[in-house]
XYZ file of C-alpha atoms in Angstrom:
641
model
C -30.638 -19.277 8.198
C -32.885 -17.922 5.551
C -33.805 -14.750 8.248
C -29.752 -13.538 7.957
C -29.619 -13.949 4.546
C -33.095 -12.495 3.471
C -31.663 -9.079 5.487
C -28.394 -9.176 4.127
C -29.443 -9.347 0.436
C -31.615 -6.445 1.455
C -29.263 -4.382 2.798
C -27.123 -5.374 -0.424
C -30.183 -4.302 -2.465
C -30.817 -0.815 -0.069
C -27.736 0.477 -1.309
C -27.620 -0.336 -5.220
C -31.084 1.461 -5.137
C -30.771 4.544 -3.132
C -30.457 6.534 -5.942
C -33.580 5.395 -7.670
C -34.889 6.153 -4.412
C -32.972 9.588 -4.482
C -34.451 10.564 -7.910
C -37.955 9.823 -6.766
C -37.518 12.008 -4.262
C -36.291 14.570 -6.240
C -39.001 14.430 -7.847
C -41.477 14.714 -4.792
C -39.774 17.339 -3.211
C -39.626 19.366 -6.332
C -43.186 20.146 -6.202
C -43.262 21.423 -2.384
C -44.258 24.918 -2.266
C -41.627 27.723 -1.915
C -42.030 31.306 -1.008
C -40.274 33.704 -3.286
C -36.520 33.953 -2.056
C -37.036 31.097 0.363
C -33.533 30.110 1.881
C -32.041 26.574 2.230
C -30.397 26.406 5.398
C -30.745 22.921 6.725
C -31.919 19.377 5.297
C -35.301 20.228 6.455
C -35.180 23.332 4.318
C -36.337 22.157 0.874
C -37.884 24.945 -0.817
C -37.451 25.741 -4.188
C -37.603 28.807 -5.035
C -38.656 28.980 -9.281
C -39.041 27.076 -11.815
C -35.280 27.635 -12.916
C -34.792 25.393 -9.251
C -37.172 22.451 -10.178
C -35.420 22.405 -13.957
C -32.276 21.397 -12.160
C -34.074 19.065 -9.610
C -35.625 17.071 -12.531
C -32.833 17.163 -14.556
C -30.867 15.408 -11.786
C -33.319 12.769 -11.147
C -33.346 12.378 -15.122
C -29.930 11.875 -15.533
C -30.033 9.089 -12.175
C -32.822 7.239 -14.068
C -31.375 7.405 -17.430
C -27.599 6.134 -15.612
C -28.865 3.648 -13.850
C -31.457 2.246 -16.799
C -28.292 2.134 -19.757
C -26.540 0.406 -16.872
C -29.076 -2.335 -16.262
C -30.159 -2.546 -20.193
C -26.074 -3.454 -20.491
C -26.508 -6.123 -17.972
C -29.345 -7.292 -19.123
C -28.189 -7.163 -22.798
C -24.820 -9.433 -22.131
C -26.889 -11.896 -19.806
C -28.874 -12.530 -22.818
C -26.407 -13.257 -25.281
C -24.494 -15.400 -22.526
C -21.656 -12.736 -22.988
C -21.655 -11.378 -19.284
C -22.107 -15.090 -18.225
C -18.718 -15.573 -17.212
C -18.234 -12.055 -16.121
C -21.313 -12.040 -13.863
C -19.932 -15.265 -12.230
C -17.303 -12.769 -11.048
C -18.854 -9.650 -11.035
C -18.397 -7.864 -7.331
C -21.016 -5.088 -6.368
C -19.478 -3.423 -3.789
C -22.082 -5.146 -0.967
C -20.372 -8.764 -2.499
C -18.548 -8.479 0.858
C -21.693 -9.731 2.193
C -21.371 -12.934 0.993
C -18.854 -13.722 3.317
C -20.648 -12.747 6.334
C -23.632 -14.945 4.898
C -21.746 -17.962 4.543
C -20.262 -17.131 8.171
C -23.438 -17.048 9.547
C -24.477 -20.178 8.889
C -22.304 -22.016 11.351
C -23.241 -19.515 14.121
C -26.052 -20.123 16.551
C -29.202 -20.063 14.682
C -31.471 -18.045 17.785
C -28.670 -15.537 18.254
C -28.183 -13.989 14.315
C -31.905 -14.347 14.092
C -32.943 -12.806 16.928
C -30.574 -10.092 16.356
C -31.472 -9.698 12.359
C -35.339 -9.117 13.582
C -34.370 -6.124 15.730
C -32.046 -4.883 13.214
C -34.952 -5.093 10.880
C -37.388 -3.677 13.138
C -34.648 -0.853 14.351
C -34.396 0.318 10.860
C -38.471 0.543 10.928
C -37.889 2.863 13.858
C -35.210 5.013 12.322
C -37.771 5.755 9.373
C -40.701 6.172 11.344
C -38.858 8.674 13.533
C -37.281 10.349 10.959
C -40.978 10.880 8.439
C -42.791 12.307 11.738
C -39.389 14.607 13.329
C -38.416 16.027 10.276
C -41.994 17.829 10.039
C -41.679 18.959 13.652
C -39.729 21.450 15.629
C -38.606 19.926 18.406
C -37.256 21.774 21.716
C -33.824 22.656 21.543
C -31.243 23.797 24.467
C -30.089 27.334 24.966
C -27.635 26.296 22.709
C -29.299 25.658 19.899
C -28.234 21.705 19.807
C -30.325 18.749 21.394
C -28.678 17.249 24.513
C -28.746 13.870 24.465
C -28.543 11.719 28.158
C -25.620 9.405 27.924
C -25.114 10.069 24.962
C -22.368 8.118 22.723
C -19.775 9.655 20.063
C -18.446 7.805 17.714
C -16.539 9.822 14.709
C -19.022 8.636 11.578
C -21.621 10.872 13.708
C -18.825 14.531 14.078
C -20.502 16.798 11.841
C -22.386 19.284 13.840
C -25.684 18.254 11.440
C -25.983 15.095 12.801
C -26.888 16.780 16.529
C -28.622 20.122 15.180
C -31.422 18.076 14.487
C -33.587 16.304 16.660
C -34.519 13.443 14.268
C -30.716 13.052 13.263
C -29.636 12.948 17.010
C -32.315 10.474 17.994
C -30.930 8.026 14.992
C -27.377 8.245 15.357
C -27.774 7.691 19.091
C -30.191 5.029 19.152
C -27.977 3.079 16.232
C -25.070 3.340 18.583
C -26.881 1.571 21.546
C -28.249 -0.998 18.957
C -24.628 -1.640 17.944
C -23.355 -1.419 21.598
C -26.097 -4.062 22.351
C -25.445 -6.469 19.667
C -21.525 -6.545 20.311
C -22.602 -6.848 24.329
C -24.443 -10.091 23.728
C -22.172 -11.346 21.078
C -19.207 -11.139 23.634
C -21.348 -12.600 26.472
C -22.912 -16.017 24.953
C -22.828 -18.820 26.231
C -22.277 -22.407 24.577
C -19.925 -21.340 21.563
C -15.658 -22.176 21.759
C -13.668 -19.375 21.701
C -13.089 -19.807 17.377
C -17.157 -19.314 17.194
C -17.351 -16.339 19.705
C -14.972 -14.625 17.620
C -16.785 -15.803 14.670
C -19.532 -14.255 16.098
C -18.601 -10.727 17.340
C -16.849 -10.464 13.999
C -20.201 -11.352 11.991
C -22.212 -8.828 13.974
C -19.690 -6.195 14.149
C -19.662 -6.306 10.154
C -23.494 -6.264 10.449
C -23.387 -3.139 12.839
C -21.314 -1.348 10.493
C -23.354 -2.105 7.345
C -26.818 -0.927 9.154
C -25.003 2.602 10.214
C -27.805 5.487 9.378
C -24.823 6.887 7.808
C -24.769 5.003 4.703
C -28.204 5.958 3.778
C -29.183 8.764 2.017
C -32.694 9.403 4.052
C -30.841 8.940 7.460
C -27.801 10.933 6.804
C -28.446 14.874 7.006
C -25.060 15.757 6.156
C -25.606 13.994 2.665
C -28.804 15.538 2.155
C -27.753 18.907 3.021
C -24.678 17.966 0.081
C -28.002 17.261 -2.272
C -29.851 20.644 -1.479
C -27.261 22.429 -2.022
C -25.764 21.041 -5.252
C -29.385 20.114 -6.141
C -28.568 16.567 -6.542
C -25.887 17.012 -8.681
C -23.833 14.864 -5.758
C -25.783 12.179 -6.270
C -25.421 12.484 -10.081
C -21.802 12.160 -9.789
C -22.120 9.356 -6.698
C -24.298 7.276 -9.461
C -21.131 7.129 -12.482
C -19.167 6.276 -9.562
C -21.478 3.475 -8.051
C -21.717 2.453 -12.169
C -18.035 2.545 -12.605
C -17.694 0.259 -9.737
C -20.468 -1.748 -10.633
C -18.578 -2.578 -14.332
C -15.449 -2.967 -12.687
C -16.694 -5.375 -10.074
C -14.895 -3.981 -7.364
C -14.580 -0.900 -4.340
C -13.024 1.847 -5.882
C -10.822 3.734 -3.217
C -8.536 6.236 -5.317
C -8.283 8.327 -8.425
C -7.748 4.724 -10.745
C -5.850 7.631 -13.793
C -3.468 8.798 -11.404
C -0.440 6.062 -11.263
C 0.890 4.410 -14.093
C 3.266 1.353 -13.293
C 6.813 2.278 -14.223
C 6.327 6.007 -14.571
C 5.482 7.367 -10.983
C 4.812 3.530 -9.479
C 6.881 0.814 -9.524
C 9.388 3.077 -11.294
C 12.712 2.177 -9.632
C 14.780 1.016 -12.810
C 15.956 -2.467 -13.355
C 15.155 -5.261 -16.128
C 13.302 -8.683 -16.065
C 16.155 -11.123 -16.136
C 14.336 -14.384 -16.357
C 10.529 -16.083 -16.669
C 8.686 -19.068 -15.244
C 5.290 -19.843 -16.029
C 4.849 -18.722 -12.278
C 7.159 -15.478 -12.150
C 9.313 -12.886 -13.923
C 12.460 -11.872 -11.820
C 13.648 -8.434 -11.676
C 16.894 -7.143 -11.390
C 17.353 -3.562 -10.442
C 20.177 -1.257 -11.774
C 22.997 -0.349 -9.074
C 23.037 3.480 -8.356
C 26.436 3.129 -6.487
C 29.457 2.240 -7.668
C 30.402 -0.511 -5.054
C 27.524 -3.065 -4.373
C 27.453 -5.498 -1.633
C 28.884 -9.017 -2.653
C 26.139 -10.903 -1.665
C 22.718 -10.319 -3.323
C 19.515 -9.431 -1.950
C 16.173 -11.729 -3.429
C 12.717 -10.589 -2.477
C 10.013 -12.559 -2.341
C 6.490 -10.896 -2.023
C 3.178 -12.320 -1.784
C 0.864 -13.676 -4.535
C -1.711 -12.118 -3.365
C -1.008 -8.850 -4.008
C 1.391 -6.993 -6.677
C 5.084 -6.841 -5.475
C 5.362 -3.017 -5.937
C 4.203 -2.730 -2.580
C 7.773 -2.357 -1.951
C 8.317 -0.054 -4.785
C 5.517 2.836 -4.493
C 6.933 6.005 -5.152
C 10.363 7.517 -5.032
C 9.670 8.638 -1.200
C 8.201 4.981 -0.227
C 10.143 2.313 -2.109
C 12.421 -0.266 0.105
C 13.434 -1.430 -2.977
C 14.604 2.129 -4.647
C 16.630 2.234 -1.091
C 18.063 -0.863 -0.726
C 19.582 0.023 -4.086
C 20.941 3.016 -2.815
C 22.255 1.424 0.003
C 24.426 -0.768 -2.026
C 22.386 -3.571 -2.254
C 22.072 -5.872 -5.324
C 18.383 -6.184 -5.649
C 16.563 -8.953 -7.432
C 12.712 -9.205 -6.984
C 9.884 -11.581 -7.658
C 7.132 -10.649 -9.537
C 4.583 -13.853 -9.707
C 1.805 -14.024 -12.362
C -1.923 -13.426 -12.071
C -3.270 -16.683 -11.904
C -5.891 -18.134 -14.740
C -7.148 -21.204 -15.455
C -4.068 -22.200 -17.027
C -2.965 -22.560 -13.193
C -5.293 -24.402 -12.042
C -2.989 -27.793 -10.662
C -0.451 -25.047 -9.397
C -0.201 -25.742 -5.181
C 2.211 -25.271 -2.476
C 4.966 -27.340 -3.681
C 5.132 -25.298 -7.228
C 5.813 -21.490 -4.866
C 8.737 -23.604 -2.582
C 10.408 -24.598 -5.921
C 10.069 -21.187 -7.818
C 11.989 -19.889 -4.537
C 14.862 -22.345 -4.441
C 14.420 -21.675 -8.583
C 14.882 -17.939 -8.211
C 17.450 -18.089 -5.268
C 19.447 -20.819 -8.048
C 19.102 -18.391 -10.729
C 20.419 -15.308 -8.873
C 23.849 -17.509 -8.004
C 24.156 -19.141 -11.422
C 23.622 -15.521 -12.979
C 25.987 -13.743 -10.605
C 28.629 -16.229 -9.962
C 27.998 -16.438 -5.811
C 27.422 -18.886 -3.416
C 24.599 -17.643 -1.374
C 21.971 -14.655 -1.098
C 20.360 -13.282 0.629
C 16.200 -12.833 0.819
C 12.862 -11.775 1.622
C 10.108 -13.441 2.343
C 6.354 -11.036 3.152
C 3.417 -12.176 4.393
C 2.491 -15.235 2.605
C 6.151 -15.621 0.710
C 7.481 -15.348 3.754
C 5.503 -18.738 5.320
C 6.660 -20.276 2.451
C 10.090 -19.206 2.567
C 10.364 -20.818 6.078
C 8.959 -24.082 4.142
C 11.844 -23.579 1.550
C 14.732 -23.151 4.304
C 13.077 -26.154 5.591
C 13.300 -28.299 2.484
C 16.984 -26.733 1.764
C 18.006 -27.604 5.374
C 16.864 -31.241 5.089
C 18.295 -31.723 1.624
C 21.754 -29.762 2.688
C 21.216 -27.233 0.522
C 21.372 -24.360 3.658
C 24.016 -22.738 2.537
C 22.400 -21.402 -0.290
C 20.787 -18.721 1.908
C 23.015 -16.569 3.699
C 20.508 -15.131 6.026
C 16.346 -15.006 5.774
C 14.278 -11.683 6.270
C 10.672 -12.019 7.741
C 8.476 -9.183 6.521
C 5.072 -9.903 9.003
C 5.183 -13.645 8.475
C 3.807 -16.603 9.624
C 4.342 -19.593 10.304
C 1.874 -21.110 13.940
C -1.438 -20.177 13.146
C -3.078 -20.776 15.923
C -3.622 -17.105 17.030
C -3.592 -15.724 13.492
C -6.389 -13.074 13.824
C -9.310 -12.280 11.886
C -8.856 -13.863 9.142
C -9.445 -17.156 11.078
C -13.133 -15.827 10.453
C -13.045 -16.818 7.037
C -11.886 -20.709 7.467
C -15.029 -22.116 8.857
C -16.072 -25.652 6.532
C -19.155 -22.577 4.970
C -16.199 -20.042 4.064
C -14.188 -23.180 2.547
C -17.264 -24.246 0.796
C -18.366 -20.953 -0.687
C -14.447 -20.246 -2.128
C -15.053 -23.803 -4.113
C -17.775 -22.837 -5.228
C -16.140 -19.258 -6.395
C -13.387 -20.899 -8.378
C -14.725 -23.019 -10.930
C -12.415 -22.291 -13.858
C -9.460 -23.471 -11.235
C -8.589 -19.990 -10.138
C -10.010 -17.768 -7.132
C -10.986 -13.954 -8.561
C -9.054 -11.404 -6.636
C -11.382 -9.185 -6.229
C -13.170 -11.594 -4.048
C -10.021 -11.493 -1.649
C -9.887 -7.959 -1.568
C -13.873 -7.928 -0.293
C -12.431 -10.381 2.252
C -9.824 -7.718 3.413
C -11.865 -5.217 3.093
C -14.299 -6.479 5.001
C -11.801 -6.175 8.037
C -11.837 -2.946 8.023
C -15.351 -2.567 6.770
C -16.069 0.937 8.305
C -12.539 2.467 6.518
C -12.860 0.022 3.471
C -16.201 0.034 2.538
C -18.509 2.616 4.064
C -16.766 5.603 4.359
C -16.389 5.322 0.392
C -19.740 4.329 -0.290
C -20.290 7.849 1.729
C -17.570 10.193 0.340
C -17.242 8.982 -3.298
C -21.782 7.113 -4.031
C -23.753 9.618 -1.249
C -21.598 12.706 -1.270
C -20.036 12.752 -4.731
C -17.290 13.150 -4.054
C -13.878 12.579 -6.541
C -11.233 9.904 -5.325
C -7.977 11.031 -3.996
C -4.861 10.356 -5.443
C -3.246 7.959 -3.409
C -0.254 5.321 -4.323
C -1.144 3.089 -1.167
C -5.363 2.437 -1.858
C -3.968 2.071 -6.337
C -1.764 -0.805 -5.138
C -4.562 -2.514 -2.727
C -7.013 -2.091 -5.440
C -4.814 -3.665 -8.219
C -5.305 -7.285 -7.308
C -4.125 -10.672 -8.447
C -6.133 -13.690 -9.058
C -5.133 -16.893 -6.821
C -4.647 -20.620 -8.055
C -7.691 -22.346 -6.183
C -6.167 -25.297 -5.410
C -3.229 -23.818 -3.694
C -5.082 -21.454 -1.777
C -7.695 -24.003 -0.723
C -5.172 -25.821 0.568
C -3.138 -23.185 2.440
C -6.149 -22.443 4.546
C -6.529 -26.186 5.585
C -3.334 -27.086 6.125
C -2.188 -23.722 7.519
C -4.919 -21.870 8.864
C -7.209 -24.551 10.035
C -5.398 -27.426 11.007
C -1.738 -25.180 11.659
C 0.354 -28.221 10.252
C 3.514 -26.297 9.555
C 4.598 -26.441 12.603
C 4.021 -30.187 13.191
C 7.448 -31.849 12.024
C 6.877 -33.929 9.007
C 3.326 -32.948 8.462
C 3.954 -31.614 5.436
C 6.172 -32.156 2.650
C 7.306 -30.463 -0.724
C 8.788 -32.489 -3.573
C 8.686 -35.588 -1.534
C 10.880 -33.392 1.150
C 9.323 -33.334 4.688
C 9.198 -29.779 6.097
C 10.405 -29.247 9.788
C 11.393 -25.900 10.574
C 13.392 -26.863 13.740
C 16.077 -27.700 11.222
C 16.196 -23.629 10.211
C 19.389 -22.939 11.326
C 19.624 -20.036 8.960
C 20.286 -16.401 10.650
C 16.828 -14.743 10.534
C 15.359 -11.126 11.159
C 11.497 -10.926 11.681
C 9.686 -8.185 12.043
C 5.741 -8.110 13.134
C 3.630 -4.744 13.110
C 2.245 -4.128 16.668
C -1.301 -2.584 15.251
C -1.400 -5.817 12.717
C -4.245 -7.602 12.173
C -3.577 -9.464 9.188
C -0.792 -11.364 10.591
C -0.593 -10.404 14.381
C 2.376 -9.674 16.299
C 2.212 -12.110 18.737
C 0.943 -15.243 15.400
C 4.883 -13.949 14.140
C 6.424 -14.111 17.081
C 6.072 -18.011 17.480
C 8.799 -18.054 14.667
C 11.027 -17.890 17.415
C 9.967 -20.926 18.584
C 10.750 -23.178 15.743
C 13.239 -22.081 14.586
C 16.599 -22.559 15.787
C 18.980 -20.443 14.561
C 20.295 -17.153 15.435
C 17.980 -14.537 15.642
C 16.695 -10.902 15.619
C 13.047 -9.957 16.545
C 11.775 -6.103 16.192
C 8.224 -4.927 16.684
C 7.243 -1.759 14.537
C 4.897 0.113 15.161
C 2.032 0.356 12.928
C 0.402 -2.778 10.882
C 0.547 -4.649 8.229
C 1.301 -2.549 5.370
C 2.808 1.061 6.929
C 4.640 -1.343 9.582
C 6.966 -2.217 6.340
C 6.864 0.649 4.248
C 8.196 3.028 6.615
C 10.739 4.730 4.489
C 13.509 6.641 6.849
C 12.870 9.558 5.166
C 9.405 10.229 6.571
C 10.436 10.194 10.000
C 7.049 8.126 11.070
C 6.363 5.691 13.800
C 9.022 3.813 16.255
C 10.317 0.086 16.772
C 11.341 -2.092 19.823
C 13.968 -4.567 20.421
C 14.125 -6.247 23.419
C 15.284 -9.441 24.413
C 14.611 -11.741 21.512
C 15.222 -15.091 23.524
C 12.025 -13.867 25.896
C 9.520 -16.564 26.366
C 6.376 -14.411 25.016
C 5.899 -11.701 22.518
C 4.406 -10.214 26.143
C 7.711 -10.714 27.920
C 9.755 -9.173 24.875
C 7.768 -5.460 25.199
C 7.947 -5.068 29.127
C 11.387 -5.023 28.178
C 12.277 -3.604 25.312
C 13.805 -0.170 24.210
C 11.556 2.367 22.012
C 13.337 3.693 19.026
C 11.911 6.132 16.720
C 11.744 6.218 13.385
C 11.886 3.834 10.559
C 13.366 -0.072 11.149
C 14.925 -0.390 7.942
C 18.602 1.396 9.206
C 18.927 -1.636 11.866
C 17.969 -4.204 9.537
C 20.388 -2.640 7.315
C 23.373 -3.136 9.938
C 21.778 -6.624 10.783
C 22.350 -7.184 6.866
C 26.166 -5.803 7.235
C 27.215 -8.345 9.610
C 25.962 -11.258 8.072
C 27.685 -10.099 4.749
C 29.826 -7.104 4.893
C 32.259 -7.633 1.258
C 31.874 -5.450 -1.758
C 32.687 -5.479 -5.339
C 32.130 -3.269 -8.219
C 28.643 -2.951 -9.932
C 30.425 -3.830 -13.394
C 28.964 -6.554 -15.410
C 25.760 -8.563 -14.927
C 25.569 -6.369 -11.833
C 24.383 -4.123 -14.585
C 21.576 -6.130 -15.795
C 21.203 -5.193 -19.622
C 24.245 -4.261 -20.309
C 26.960 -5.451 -23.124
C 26.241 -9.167 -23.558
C 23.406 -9.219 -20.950
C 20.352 -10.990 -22.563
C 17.438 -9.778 -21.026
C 13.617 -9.692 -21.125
C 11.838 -6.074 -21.129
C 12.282 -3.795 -18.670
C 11.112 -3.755 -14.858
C 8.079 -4.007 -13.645
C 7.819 -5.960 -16.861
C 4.449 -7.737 -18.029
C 3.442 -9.786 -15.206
C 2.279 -7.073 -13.009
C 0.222 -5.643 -15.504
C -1.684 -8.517 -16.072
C -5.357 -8.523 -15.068
């Protein structure tokens, strides 16, 4: 497959040089010819007017050069002392996403991706030719002043006005959108390839189609060249510390990274870390009521990213919340994984739950809790009711939460993409101090959503300069956490390829065989309709193994605002419906909208599993007179890097 690769490495290397590019056409165009008082009014319009205009032209493309060459002498520098060795292992530009799509490709049929990376090649040709001889010309234009297009396709990367005003502009955008509409065409209608390589497929060249868009190019963009006429480059000044800053950092930046600080205006709810594992501090948070809720409330995020997901700010937090509700809160917060981790697997997560959920009743003298599990913690909380159940240790839960969990993978979504025998292969091969790099993960998500995720930052924040926004969402999915290799090489075999969990006796923890038919423990899951992490209808099949009493509610949204939908903000709906339905299908015919946030119902759910109360005196007050505790929540695990 050396065709695929050869074109992805070169769109990789397109976009860490357009600015050299950039600056050497600064440099061009600052020696055009200008007529005294000359206006710039269009991309087209380059004329500088005096020498006071080419000062600031050259002293743009100077400072590019001089960026970009410190940058590289640094590199170059630590690669020969063997200093950035280690570091360049992991180092992520921000087209390292590619990787993935380059190890995909590689069990895809050969004639397709080839044929298809030729005429990508050859339609980027075009789009240059087209653009060098239009941009000279004056083409026709309608009474209107704008070109009219036949048949022509919107998409919303192409809404600025500029990218129809000019002829050259309209001919690119257009022709790139019946490229793209081609590609996904005969991606979708190929014969020969299983339904797991079709999608394989359409995913590959979608991600392709995205990457080639004539917006993410400085010479095919014109609203990014009328930004650099106007500020006279300084845009692309400011787009190269960014690209740099990224560079360093080995990873997409999406928000203002000086804007949060964990446990001032994030992850700020109080509380104090009660106990430590070599895997996870626990957190206790502070009662803000005087009553609390007998039975106590253990959260269990995923590993894979930071647990304040459920503790943004004030506005956003479940956790801040179910505090105010009542609700003794106790919370997970698992460790960064280094090489120290490397022997860590499945088993070692099921027994820091049953460790945690132990802990909590030991340290507040009750029988059972109640918990959390999210995403990935949530799979393995099913495992851990599983192993209770068939020791007949059930009762130790008095009822399980399912935040967009799952547990049958065989219609798991798009990341099924990324567990072909190539994907496995290339994580080994990423992990060789016994620990996968998170930022690796977070290209994987990213590339998901590649046109949101990647592109429209490498626009906004490399092309047009702009500053990142301050946003508490894009801080917490850029502050990722390393993964122990083993365990996550084996949670996409087991789980993702081969679906074992839901084979009774398949698996085992401890020695324990997992079948979660014996779950007899009351459960509430909730799936996010617009989810494409873990899709609504993958969580559903809970219901089907399962076997105790249940509640199913489908809110709207995905993955991430499906959860953290605080009642507050008045956003989005959920449906129940008939939770014994045979298909996730079944359950929405007929089930009842309700608007707003879930978190009320689950609340009520949580009442009449548990409804007793006692005072929030003693270690319900964690820290308090004869309370030994550790530091103060988040505490130091979520600040490790």
């Amino acid at each position: 497959m050396a065709s695929l690769g050869s074109f992805l490495e070169t769109q990789g290397d397109i976009m860490r040089s357009f600015f050299e590019n950039a600056a050497q056409v600064m440099g061009s165009n600052a020696a055009m010819p200008g007529g005294p008082g000359a206006a710039i009014s269009s991309p087209g319009d380059l004329n500088l007017t005096n020498l006071g205009e080419l000062g600031e032209w050259a002293k743009a493309g100077a400072e590019i050069q001089q960026m970009w060459f410190t940058f590289l002498s640094a590199q170059l520098a630590k690669s020969a002392t063997g200093a950035g060795a280690k570091a360049g292992q992991g180092l992520l530009d921000p087209a390292q996403w590619l990787l993935v799509s380059q190890s995909m490709a590689k069990s895809l049929p050969q004639d397709m991706i080839e044929s298809s990376s030729k005429l990508a090649s050859s339609t980027m040709q075009m789009w240059q030719g087209v653009a060098s001889q239009m941009m000279d010309e004056r083409d026709a234009k309608d009474g209107d002043g704008l070109v009219t297009t036949p048949k022509a396709r919107s998409d919303r990367r192409f809404a600025d006005p500029e990218w129809n005003e000019n002829p050259a502009f309209a001919l690119i955008h257009q022709t790139y959108l019946m490229l793209s509409e081609y590609f996904r065409n005969a991606a979708s209608n190929m014969d020969g390839l299983d339904g797991a390589e079709k999608k394989q497929l359409q995913f590959a060249v979608n991600a392709l189609s995205e990457a080639m868009s004539p917006g993410n190019f400085l010479a095919t963009n014109p609203v990014v060249l009328k930004r650099t006429v106007e500020t006279k480059g300084q845009n692309l000044v400011r787009g190269m510390r960014h690209l740099i800053a990224d560079l360093e950092r080995g990873q997409l930046t999406h928000t203002d990274p000086n804007a949060f600080t964990l446990g001032e205006n994030l992850a700020a709810t109080p509380g104090k870390v009660v106990a430590q594992t070599e895997l996870y501090q626990l957190i206790q948070y502070s009662p803000s009521t005087d009553q609390v809720y007998e039975t106590p409330l253990v959260i269990f995020p995923p590993w894979i990213n930071r647990f304040y997901i459920l503790d943004l700010t004030a506005k956003k937090s479940f956790i801040k919340w179910a505090v105010d509700q009542g609700i003794t809160v106790f919370v997970v917060s698992w460790k960064s994984a280094d090489a120290t981790m490397q022997d860590v697997v499945w088993d070692d997560y099921i027994r820091a739950q049953i460790g945690a959920i132990d802990t909590v009743r030991e340290r507040l003298k009750v029988d059972d809790v109640h918990t959390i599990g999210y995403c990935v913690a949530g799979t393995t909380l099913a495992a851990t009711l599983a192993v209770l159940a068939q020791r007949g240790d059930a009762d130790k839960v008095k009822s399980a939460t399912f935040f967009t969990a799952q547990v049958d993978f065989e219609r798991s979504g798009e990341l099924k993409h990324f567990i072909s025998d190539p994907q496995l292969a290339m994580i080994d091969q990423l992990s060789p101090d016994g620990y996968l790099d998170g930022r690796y993960l977070a290209a994987t998500f990213n590339a998901l959503r590649g046109k949101d995720l990647i592109w429209n930052y490498v626009i906004n924040n490399y092309l047009m300069g702009e500053d990142y926004p301050a946003f508490d969402l894009l801080h917490w999915n850029g502050d990722v956490t390393n993964l122990p290799a083993k365990w996550h090489n084996e949670y996409l075999r087991d789980l993702y390829r081969d679906n074992k969990l839901v084979v009774p006796g398949a698996l085992e923890a401890d020695g324990t065989p997992i079948d979660l038919t014996k779950v007899k423990t009351p459960s509430y899951i909730q799936a996010g309709r617009e989810d494409h992490i873990a899709p609504a209808e993958s969580v559903w099949r809970i219901t089907n193994h399962f076997t105790g009493p249940l509640e199913f509610i489908l809110a709207g949204s995905g993955h991430i605002a499906g959860v953290v939908n605080h009642p507050d903000a008045g956003k989005y709906q959920y449906w129940l419906g008939d939770k014994d339905a045979e298909t996730l299908e079944a359950f929405v015919e007929g089930a009842e909208e309700h608007p707003g946030s879930w978190w009320p119902h689950w609340l009520e759910w949580l009442q009449k599993q548990s409804s007793k109360k006692v005072p929030a005196t003693g270690k319900r007050k964690p820290g308090g007179r004869g309370d030994k505790v550790l530091e103060d929540a988040p505490g130091s695990y979520v600040k490790t890097r």
